mmCIF file of C-alpha atoms in Angstrom:
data_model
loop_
_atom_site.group_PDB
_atom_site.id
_atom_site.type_symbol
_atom_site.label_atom_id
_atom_site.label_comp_id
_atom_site.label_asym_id
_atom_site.label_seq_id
_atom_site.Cartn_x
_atom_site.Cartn_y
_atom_site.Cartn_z
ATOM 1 C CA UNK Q 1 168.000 35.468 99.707
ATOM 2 C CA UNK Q 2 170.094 38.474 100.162
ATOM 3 C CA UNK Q 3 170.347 40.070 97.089
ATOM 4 C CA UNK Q 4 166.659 39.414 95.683
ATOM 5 C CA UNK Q 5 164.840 38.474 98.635
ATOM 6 C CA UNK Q 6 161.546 39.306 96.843
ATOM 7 C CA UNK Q 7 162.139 37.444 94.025
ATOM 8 C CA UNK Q 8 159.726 33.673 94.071
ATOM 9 C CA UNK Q 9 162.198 30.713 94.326
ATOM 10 C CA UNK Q 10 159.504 28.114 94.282
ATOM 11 C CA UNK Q 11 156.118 27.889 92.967
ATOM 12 C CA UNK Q 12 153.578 25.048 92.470
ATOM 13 C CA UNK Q 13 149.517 24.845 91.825
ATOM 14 C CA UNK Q 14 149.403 29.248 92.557
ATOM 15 C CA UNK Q 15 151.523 29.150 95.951
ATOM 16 C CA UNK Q 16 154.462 30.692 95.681
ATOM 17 C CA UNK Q 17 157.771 31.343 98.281
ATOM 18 C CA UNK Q 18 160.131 34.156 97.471
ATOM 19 C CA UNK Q 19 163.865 33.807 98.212
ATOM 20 C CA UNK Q 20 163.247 35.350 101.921
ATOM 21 C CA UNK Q 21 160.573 33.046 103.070
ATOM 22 C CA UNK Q 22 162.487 29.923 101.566
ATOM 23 C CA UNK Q 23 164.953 30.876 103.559
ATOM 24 C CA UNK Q 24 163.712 31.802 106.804
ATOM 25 C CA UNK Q 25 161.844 28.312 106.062
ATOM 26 C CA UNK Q 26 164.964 26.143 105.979
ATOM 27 C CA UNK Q 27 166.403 27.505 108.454
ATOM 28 C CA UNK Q 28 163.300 27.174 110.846
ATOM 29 C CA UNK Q 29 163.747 23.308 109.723
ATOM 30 C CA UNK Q 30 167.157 23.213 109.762
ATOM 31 C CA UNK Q 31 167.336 24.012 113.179
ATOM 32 C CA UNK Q 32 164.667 21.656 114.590
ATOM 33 C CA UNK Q 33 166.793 18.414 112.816
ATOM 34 C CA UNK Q 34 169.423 19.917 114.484
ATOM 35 C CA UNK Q 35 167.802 19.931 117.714
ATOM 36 C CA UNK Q 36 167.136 16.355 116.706
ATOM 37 C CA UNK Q 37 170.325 15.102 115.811
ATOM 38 C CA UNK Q 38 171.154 16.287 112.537
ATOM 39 C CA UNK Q 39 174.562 17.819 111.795
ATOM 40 C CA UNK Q 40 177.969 16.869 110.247
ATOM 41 C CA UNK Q 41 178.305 13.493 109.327
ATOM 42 C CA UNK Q 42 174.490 12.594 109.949
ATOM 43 C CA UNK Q 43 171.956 10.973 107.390
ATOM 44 C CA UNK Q 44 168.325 12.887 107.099
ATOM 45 C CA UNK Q 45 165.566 10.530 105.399
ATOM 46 C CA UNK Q 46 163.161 12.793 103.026
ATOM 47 C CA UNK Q 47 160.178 10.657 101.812
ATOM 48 C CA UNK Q 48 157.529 12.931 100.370
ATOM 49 C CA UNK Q 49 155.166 13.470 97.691
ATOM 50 C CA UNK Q 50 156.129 16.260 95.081
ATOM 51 C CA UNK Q 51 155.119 19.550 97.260
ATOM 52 C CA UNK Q 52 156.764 22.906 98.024
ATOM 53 C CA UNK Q 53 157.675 21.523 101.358
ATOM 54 C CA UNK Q 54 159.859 18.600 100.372
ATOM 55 C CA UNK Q 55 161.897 21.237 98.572
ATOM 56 C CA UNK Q 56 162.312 23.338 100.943
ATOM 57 C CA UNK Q 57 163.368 19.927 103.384
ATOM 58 C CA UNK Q 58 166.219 19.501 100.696
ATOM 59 C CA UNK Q 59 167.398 23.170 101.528
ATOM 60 C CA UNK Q 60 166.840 22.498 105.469
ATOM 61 C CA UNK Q 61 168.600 19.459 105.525
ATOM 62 C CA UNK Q 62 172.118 20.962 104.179
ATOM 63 C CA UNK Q 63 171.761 23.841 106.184
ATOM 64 C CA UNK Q 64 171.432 21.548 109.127
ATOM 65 C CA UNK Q 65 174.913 20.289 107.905
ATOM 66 C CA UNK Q 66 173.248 16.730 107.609
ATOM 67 C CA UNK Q 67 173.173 15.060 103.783
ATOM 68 C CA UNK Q 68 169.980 13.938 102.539
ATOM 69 C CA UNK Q 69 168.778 10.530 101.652
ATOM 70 C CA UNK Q 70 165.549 10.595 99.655
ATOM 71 C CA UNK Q 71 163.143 7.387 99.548
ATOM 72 C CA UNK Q 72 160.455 7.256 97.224
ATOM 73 C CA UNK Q 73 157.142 6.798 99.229
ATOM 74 C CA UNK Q 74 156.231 3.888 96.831
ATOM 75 C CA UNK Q 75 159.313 1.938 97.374
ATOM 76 C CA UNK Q 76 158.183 -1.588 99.061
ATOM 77 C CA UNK Q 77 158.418 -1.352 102.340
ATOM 78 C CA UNK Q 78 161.329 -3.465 102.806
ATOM 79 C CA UNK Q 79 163.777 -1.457 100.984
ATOM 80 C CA UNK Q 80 162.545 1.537 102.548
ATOM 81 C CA UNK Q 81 163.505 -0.783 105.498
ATOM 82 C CA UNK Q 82 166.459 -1.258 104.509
ATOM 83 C CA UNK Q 83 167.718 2.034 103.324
ATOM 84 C CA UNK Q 84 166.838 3.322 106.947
ATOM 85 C CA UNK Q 85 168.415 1.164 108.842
ATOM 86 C CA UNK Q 86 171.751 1.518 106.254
ATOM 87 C CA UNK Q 87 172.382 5.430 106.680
ATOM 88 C CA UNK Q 88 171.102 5.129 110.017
ATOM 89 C CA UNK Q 89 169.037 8.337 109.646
ATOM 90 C CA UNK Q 90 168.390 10.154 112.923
ATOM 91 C CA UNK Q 91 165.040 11.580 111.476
ATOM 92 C CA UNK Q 92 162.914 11.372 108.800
ATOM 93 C CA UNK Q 93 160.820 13.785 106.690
ATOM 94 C CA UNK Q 94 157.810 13.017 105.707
ATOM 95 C CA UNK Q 95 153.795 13.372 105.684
ATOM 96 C CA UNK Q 96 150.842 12.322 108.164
ATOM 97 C CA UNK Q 97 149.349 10.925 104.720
ATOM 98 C CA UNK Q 98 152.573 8.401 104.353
ATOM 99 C CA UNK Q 99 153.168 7.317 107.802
ATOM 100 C CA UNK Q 100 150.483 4.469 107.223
ATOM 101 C CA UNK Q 101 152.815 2.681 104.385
ATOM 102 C CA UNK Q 102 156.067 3.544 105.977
ATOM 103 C CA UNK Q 103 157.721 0.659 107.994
ATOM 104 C CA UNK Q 104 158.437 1.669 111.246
ATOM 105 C CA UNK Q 105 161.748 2.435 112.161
ATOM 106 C CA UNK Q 106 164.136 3.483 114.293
ATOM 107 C CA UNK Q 107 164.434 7.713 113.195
ATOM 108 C CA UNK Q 108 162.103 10.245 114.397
ATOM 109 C CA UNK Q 109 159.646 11.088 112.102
ATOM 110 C CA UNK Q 110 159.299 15.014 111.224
ATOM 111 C CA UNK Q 111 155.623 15.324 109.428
ATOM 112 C CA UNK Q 112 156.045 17.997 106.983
ATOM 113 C CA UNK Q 113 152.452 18.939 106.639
ATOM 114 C CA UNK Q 114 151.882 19.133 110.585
ATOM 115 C CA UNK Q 115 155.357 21.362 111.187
ATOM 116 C CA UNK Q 116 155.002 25.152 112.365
ATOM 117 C CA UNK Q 117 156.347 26.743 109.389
ATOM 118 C CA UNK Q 118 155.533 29.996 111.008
ATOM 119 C CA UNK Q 119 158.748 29.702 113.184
ATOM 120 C CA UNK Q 120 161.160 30.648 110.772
ATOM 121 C CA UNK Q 121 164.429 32.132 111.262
ATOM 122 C CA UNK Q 122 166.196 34.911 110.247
ATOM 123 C CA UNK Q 123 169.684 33.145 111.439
ATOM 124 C CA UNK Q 124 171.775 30.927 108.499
ATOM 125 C CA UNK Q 125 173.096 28.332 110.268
ATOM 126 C CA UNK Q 126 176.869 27.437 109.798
ATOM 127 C CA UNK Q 127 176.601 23.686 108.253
ATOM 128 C CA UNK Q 128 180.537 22.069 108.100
ATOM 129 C CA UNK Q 129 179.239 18.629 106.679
ATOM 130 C CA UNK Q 130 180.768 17.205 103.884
ATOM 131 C CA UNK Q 131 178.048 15.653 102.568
ATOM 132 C CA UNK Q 132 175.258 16.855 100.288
ATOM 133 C CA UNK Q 133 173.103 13.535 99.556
ATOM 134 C CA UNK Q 134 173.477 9.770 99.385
ATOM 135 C CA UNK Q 135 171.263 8.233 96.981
ATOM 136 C CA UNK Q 136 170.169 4.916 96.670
ATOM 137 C CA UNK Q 137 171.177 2.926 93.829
ATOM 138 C CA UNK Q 138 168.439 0.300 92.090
ATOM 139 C CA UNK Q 139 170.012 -2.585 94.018
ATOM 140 C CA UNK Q 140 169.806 -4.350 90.583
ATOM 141 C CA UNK Q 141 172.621 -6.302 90.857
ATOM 142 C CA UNK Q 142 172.525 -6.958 94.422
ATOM 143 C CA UNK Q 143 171.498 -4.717 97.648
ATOM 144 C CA UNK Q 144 171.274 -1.178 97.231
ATOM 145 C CA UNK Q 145 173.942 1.003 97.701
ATOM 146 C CA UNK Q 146 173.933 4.333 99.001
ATOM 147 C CA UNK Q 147 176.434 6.648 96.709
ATOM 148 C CA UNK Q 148 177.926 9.993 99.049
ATOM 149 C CA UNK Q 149 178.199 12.804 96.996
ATOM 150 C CA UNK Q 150 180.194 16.001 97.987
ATOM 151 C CA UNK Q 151 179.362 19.714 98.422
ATOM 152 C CA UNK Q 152 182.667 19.917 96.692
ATOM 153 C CA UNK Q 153 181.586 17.935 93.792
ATOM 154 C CA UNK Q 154 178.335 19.596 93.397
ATOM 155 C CA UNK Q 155 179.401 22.957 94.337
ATOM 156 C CA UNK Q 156 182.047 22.597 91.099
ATOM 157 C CA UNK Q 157 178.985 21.161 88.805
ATOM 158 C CA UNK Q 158 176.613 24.494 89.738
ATOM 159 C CA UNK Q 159 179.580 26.513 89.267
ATOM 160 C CA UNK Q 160 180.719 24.943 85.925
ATOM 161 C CA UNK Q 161 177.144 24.849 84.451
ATOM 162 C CA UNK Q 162 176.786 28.817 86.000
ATOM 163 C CA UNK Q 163 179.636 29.538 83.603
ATOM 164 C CA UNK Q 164 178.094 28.093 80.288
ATOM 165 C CA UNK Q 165 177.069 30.432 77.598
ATOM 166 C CA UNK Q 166 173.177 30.499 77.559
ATOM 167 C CA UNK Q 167 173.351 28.432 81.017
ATOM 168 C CA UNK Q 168 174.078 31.581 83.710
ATOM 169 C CA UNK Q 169 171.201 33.773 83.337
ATOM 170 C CA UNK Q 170 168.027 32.981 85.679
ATOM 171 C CA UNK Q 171 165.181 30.687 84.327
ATOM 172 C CA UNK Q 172 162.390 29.335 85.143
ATOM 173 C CA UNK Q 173 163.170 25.795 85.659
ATOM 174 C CA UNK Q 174 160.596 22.557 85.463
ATOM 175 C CA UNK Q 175 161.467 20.264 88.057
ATOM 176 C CA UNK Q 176 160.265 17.060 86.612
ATOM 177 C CA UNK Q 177 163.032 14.557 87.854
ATOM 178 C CA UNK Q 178 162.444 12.560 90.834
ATOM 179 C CA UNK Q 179 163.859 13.284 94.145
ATOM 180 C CA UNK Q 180 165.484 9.729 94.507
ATOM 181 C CA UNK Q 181 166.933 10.861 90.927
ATOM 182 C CA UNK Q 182 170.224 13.043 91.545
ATOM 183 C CA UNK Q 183 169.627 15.235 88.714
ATOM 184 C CA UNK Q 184 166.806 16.787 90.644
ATOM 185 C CA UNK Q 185 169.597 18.185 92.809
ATOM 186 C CA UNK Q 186 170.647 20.255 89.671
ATOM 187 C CA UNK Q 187 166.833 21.431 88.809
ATOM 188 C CA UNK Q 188 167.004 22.750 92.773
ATOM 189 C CA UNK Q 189 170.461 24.152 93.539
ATOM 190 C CA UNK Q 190 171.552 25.588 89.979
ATOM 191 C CA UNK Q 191 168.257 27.570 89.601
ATOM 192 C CA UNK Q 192 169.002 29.089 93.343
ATOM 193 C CA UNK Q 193 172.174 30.029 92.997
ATOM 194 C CA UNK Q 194 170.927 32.222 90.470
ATOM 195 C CA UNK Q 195 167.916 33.284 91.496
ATOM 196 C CA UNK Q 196 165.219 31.937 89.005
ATOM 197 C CA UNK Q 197 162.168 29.969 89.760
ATOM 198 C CA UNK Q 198 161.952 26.229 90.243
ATOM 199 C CA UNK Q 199 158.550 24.707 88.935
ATOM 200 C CA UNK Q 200 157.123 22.126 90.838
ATOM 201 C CA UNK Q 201 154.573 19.902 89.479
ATOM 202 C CA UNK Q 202 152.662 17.012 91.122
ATOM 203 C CA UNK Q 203 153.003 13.078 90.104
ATOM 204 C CA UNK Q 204 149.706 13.378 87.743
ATOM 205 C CA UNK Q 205 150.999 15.935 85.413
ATOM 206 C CA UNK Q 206 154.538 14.524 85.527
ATOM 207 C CA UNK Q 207 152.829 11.295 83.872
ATOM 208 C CA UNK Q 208 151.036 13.426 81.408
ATOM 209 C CA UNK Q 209 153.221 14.576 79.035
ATOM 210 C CA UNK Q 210 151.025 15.763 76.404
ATOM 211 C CA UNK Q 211 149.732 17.955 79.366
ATOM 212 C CA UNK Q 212 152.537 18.792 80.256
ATOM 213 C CA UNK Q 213 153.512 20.047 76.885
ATOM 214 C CA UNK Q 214 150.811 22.484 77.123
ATOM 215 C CA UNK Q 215 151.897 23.224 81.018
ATOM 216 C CA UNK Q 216 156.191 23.822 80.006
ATOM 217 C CA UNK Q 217 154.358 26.854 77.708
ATOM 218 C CA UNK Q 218 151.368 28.449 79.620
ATOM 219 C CA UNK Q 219 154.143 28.669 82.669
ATOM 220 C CA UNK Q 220 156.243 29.958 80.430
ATOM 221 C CA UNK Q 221 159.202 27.241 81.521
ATOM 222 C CA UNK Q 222 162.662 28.233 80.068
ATOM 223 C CA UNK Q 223 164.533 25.972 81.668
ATOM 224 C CA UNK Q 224 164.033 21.587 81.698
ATOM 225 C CA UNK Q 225 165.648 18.540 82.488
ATOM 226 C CA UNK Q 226 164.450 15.540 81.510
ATOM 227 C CA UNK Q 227 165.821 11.619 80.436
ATOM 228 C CA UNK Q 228 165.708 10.720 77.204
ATOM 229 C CA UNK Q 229 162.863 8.414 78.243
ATOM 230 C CA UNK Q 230 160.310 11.449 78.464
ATOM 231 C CA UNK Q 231 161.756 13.895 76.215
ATOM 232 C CA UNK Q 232 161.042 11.452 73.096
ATOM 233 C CA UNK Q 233 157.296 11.467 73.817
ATOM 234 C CA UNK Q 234 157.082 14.870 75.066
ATOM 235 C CA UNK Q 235 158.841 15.913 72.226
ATOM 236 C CA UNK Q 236 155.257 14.970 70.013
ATOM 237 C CA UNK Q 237 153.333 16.971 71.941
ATOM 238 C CA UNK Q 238 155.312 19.731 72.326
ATOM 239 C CA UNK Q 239 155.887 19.924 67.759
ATOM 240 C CA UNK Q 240 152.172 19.646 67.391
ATOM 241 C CA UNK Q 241 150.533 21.679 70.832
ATOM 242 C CA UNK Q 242 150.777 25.038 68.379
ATOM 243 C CA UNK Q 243 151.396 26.855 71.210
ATOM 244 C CA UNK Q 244 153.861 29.762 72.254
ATOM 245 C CA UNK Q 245 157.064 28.315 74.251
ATOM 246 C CA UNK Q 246 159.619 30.005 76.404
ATOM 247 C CA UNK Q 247 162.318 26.989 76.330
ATOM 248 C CA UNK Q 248 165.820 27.922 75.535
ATOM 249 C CA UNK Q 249 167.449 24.834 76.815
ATOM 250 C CA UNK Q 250 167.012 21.212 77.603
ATOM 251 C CA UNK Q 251 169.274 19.182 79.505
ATOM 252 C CA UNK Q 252 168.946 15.236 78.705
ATOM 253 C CA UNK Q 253 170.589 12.451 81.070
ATOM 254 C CA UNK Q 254 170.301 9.137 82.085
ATOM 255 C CA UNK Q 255 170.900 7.318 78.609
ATOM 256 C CA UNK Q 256 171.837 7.845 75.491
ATOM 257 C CA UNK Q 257 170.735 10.232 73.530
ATOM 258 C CA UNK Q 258 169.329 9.401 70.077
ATOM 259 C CA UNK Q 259 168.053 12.647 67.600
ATOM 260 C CA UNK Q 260 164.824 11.641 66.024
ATOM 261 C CA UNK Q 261 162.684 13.021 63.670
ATOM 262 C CA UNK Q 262 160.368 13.919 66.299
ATOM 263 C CA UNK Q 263 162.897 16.057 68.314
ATOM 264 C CA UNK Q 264 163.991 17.559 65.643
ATOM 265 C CA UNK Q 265 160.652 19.083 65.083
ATOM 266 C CA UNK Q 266 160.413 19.801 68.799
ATOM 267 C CA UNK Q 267 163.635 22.048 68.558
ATOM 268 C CA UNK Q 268 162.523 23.314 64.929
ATOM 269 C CA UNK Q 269 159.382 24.679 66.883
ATOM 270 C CA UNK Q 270 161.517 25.975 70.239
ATOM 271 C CA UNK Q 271 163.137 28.224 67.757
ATOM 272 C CA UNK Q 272 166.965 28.916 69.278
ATOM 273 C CA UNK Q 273 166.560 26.362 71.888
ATOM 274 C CA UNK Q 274 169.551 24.050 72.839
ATOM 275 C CA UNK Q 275 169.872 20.232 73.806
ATOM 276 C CA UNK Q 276 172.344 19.551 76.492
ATOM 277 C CA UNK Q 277 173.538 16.165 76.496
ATOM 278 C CA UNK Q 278 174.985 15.764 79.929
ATOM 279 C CA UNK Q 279 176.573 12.055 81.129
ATOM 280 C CA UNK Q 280 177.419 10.832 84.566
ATOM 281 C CA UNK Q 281 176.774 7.548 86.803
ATOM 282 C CA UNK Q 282 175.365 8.031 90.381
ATOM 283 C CA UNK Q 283 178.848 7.500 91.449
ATOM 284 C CA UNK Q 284 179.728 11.430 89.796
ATOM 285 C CA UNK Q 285 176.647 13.109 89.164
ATOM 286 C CA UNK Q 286 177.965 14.988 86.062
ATOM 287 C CA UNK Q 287 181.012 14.235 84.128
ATOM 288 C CA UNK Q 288 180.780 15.404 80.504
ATOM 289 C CA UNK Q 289 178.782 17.167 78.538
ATOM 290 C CA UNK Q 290 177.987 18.359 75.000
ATOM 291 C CA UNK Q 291 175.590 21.671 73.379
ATOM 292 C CA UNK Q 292 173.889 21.223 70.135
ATOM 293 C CA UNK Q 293 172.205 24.268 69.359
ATOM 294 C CA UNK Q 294 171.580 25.970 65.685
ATOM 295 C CA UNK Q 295 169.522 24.357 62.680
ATOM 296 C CA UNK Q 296 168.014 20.753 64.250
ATOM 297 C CA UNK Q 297 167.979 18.538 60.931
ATOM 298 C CA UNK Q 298 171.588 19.151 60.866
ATOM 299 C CA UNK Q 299 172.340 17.214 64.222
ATOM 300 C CA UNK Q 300 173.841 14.176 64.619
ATOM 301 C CA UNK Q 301 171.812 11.101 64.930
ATOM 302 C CA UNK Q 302 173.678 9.708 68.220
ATOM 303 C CA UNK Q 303 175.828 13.068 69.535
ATOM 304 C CA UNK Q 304 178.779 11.903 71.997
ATOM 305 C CA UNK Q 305 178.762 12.707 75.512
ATOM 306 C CA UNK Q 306 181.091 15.598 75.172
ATOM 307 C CA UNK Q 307 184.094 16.854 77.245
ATOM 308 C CA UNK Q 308 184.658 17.202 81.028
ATOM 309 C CA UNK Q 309 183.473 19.413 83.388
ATOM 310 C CA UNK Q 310 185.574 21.741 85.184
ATOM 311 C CA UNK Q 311 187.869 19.800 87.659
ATOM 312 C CA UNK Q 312 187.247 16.853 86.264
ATOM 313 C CA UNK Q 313 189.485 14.258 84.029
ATOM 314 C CA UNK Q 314 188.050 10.754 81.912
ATOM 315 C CA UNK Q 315 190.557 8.284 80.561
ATOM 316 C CA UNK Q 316 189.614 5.451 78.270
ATOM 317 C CA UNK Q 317 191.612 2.931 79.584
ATOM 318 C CA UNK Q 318 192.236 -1.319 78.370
ATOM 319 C CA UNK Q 319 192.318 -4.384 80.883
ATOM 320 C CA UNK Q 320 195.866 -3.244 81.919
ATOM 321 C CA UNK Q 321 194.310 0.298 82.866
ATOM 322 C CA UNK Q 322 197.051 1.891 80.467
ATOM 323 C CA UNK Q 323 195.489 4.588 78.093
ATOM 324 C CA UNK Q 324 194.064 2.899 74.782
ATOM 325 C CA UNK Q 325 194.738 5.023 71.368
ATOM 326 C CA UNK Q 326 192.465 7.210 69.976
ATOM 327 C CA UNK Q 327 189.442 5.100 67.949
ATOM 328 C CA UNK Q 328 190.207 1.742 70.153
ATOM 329 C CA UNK Q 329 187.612 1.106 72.718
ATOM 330 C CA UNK Q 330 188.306 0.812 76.525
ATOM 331 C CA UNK Q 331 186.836 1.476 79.644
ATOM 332 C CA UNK Q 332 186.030 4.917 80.972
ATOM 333 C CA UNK Q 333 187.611 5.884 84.200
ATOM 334 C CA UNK Q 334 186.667 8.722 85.979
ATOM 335 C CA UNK Q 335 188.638 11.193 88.146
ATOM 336 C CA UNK Q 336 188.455 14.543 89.769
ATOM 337 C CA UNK Q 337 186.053 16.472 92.069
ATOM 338 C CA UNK Q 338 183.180 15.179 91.000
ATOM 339 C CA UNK Q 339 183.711 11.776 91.865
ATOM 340 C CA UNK Q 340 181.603 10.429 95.132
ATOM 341 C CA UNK Q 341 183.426 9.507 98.664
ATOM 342 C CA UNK Q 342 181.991 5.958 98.067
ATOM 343 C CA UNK Q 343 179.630 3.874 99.628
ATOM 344 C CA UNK Q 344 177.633 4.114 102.692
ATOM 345 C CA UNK Q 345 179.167 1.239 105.027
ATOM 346 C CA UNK Q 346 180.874 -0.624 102.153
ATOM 347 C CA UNK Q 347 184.238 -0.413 102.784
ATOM 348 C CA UNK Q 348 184.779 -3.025 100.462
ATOM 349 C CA UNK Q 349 183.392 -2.053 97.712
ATOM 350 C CA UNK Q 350 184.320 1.692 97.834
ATOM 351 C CA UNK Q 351 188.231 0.241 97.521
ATOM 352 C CA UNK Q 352 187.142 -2.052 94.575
ATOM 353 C CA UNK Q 353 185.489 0.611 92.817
ATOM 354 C CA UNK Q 354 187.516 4.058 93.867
ATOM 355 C CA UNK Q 355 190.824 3.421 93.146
ATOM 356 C CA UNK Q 356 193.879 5.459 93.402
ATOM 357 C CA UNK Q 357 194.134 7.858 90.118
ATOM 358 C CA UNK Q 358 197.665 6.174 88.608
ATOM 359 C CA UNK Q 359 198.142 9.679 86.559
ATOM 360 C CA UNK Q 360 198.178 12.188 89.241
ATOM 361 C CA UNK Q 361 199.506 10.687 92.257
ATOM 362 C CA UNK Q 362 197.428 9.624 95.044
ATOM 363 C CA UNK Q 363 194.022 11.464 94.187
ATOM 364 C CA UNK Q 364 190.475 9.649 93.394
#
C-alpha cells in the first residue's frame, strides 16, 4: 500500500480497489471488530458469498489482530451452529442476503453489504495475535475440528514461495479456491505481498470451467491455483478454447496429482508454463513441493510431492517412529514452522496428534 498505492489489488465483474483503498478499507473494518471485541487471541466468523468485500474482511480481520474462521454460507445450519459456538466468535461477517439461513447465535453480526465503507482509515493498526485462521475440518470422521494456523507458519510459506524462480514477480492471480479452503489464503496474501492483482470470480463461473477457460485468457490470468479435481476438466477446455493465454504457472493441491494426456496438451498450449505440485494437510498448510516445467509429454505420469519448504523438516518414519530406509514405506511426520498450534478446544487431541519432534529436542 506504500510503495504502489495506485496499483489494483482486487478486481471482480469491472470494480476494482487499488492497494490504498484496500487498505484504508481494512483498516476502517479492522477497527470496528475491534471496537467489537476482536483482537489477540479472538475468533472472527466470515460467511460470505465470493465478493470484493469478503476479501477485504480477510485483510480486516488480521489487522484487527483476531484470526479468521470462514463458514461456507451453504453449510447446514447445524454445523454452522456448531462451528460458532466452538471458536466462540465475538462477531461475524456476513450479508443482509444470508442472515435468513444463518442460525442465530451468540456473535454480533457485521453485514458486509450494509457497512460504511466510506470510513476508512489512514492508521495500520498494530495486530500482536498469533493467529492467522482456524479452519474447519470436514468432520468426516467425527465432529469438526478447527485447525490454528500461525502468522509464523504462513508468513515462512509467502516468503518461501516469494523466493521461487518464476514465483516472485507480480501476477495476476485467479482466486478460484474456496474461502473455507486454506489455499485461498495463498491466492490472497502471496499476490499482496507482491503487489499483483487477485481475480475474484463469483460461484457461477467457478462451476463453469469451460467458461472459465475462456475467462483465465480474456483477463489475461498469469497466475492459478486449483485441485487436481478442476484442473483435469479445465485442462479440456483450456487445449481446445484456441485462444491467447497469459498463464505461466499453476499450482495443484489437495490430491494427487496424475499427468494426463489432456494436461499435457493444456501445458503444450500454455507454452513455458509450469505445474506446481504443492502437498500439505490442513494441519500445515504447505509442506513440500515440486516444479515441472519444460517439454509436457516428457513428465512423469504421477510426479512426487517434492522437497520441504523453508523451515520445514518430513521424516518417513515405521510403527516405532524410528526413520525407515530409503525405498521402505512409513509414515510421514511433519515438523517445523509450518506446522499448526493444534486444535481449537481439543486439548486432547492436539497432544495425540502434535507430538514432541524426537530429532531436535523439544520442538513440534
Amino acid at each position: 500500500a506504500q510503495a504502489t498505492p495506485d496499483a489494483i489489488a482486487l478486481t471482480m465483474n469491472g470494480t476494482s480497489l487499488n492497494y490504498c483503498e484496500l487498505n484504508r478499507r481494512a483498516n476502517g473494518l479492522a477497527q470496528h471488530l475491534i471496537e467489537n471485541g476482536a483482537g489477540a487471541g479472538s475468533l472472527i466468523g466470515i460467511a460470505c458469498e465470493r465478493t470484493i468485500e469478503m476479501a477485504v474482511a480477510v485483510l480486516a480481520v488480521l489487522k484487527s489482530g483476531s484470526a479468521y474462521v470462514p463458514i461456507d454460507p451453504n453449510y447446514p445450519a447445524e454445523r454452522v451452529s456448531y462451528m460458532l459456538a466452538d471458536c466462540q466468535a465475538p462477531v461475524l461477517l456476513t450479508q443482509t442476503s444470508l442472515l435468513e439461513q444463518l442460525p442465530a447465535a451468540a456473535a454480533t453480526n457485521v453485514c458486509l453489504d450494509q457497512f460504511d465503507w466510506s470510513a476508512g482509515d489512514d492508521r495500520n493498526p498494530q495486530p500482536t495475535g498469533e493467529l492467522v485462521y482456524a479452519i474447519y475440518t470436514s468432520g468426516s470422521t467425527g465432529k469438526p475440528k478447527g485447525v490454528e494456523l500461525t502468522h509464523a507458519g504462513l508468513s515462512n510459506l509467502i516468503q518461501w514461495q516469494a523466493a521461487q524462480p518464476g514465483l516472485a514477480e507480480p501476477s495476476r492471480t485467479l482466486q478460484f479456491a474456496s474461502l473455507s479452503f486454506d489455499v485461498s489464503f495463498q491466492e490472497l496474501f502471496t499476490t499482496w505481498a507482491q503487489g499483483g492483482t487477485v481475480v475474484l470470480i463469483n460461484e457461477e463461473l467457478r462451476r463453469d470451467l469451460p467458461q472459465l477457460a475462456t475467462f483465465i485468457a480474456t483477463q489475461q490470468i498469469e497466475r492459478v491455483y486449483l485441485p487436481y479435481a478442476a484442473l483435469q476438466p479445465l485442462a479440456d477446455s483450456v487445449a481446445t478454447a484456441g485462444l491467447d493465454y497469459k498463464v505461466r504457472d499453476i499450482i495443484v493441491a489437495g490430491e494427487q496429482l496424475q499427468i494426463t494426456p489432456a494436461i499435457k496438451k493444456m501445458f503444450t498450449v500454455l507454452s513455458g508454463a509450469r505445474l506446481h505440485n504443492q502437498y500439505g494437510p490442513s494441519e500445515t498448510h504447505v509442506v513440500t513441493a515440486f516444479t515441472l516445467a519444460g517439454d509436457p509429454q516428457r513428465w512423469m505420469p504421477l510426479p512426487p510431492i517434492g522437497t520441504p519448504v523453508a523451515n520445514t523438516c518430513v521424516y518417513v518414519l515405521d510403527a516405532h517412529r524410528e526413520p525407515v530406509p530409503v525405498g521402505v514405506p512409513g509414515e510421514l511426520y511433519i515438523a517445523g514452522v509450518q506446522v499448526a498450534n493444534g486444535y481449537i478446544h481439543r486439548p486432547d487431541l492436539t497432544a495425540e496428534k502434535f507430538i514432541p519432534d524426537p530429532f531436535v529436542g523439544d520442538t513440534n
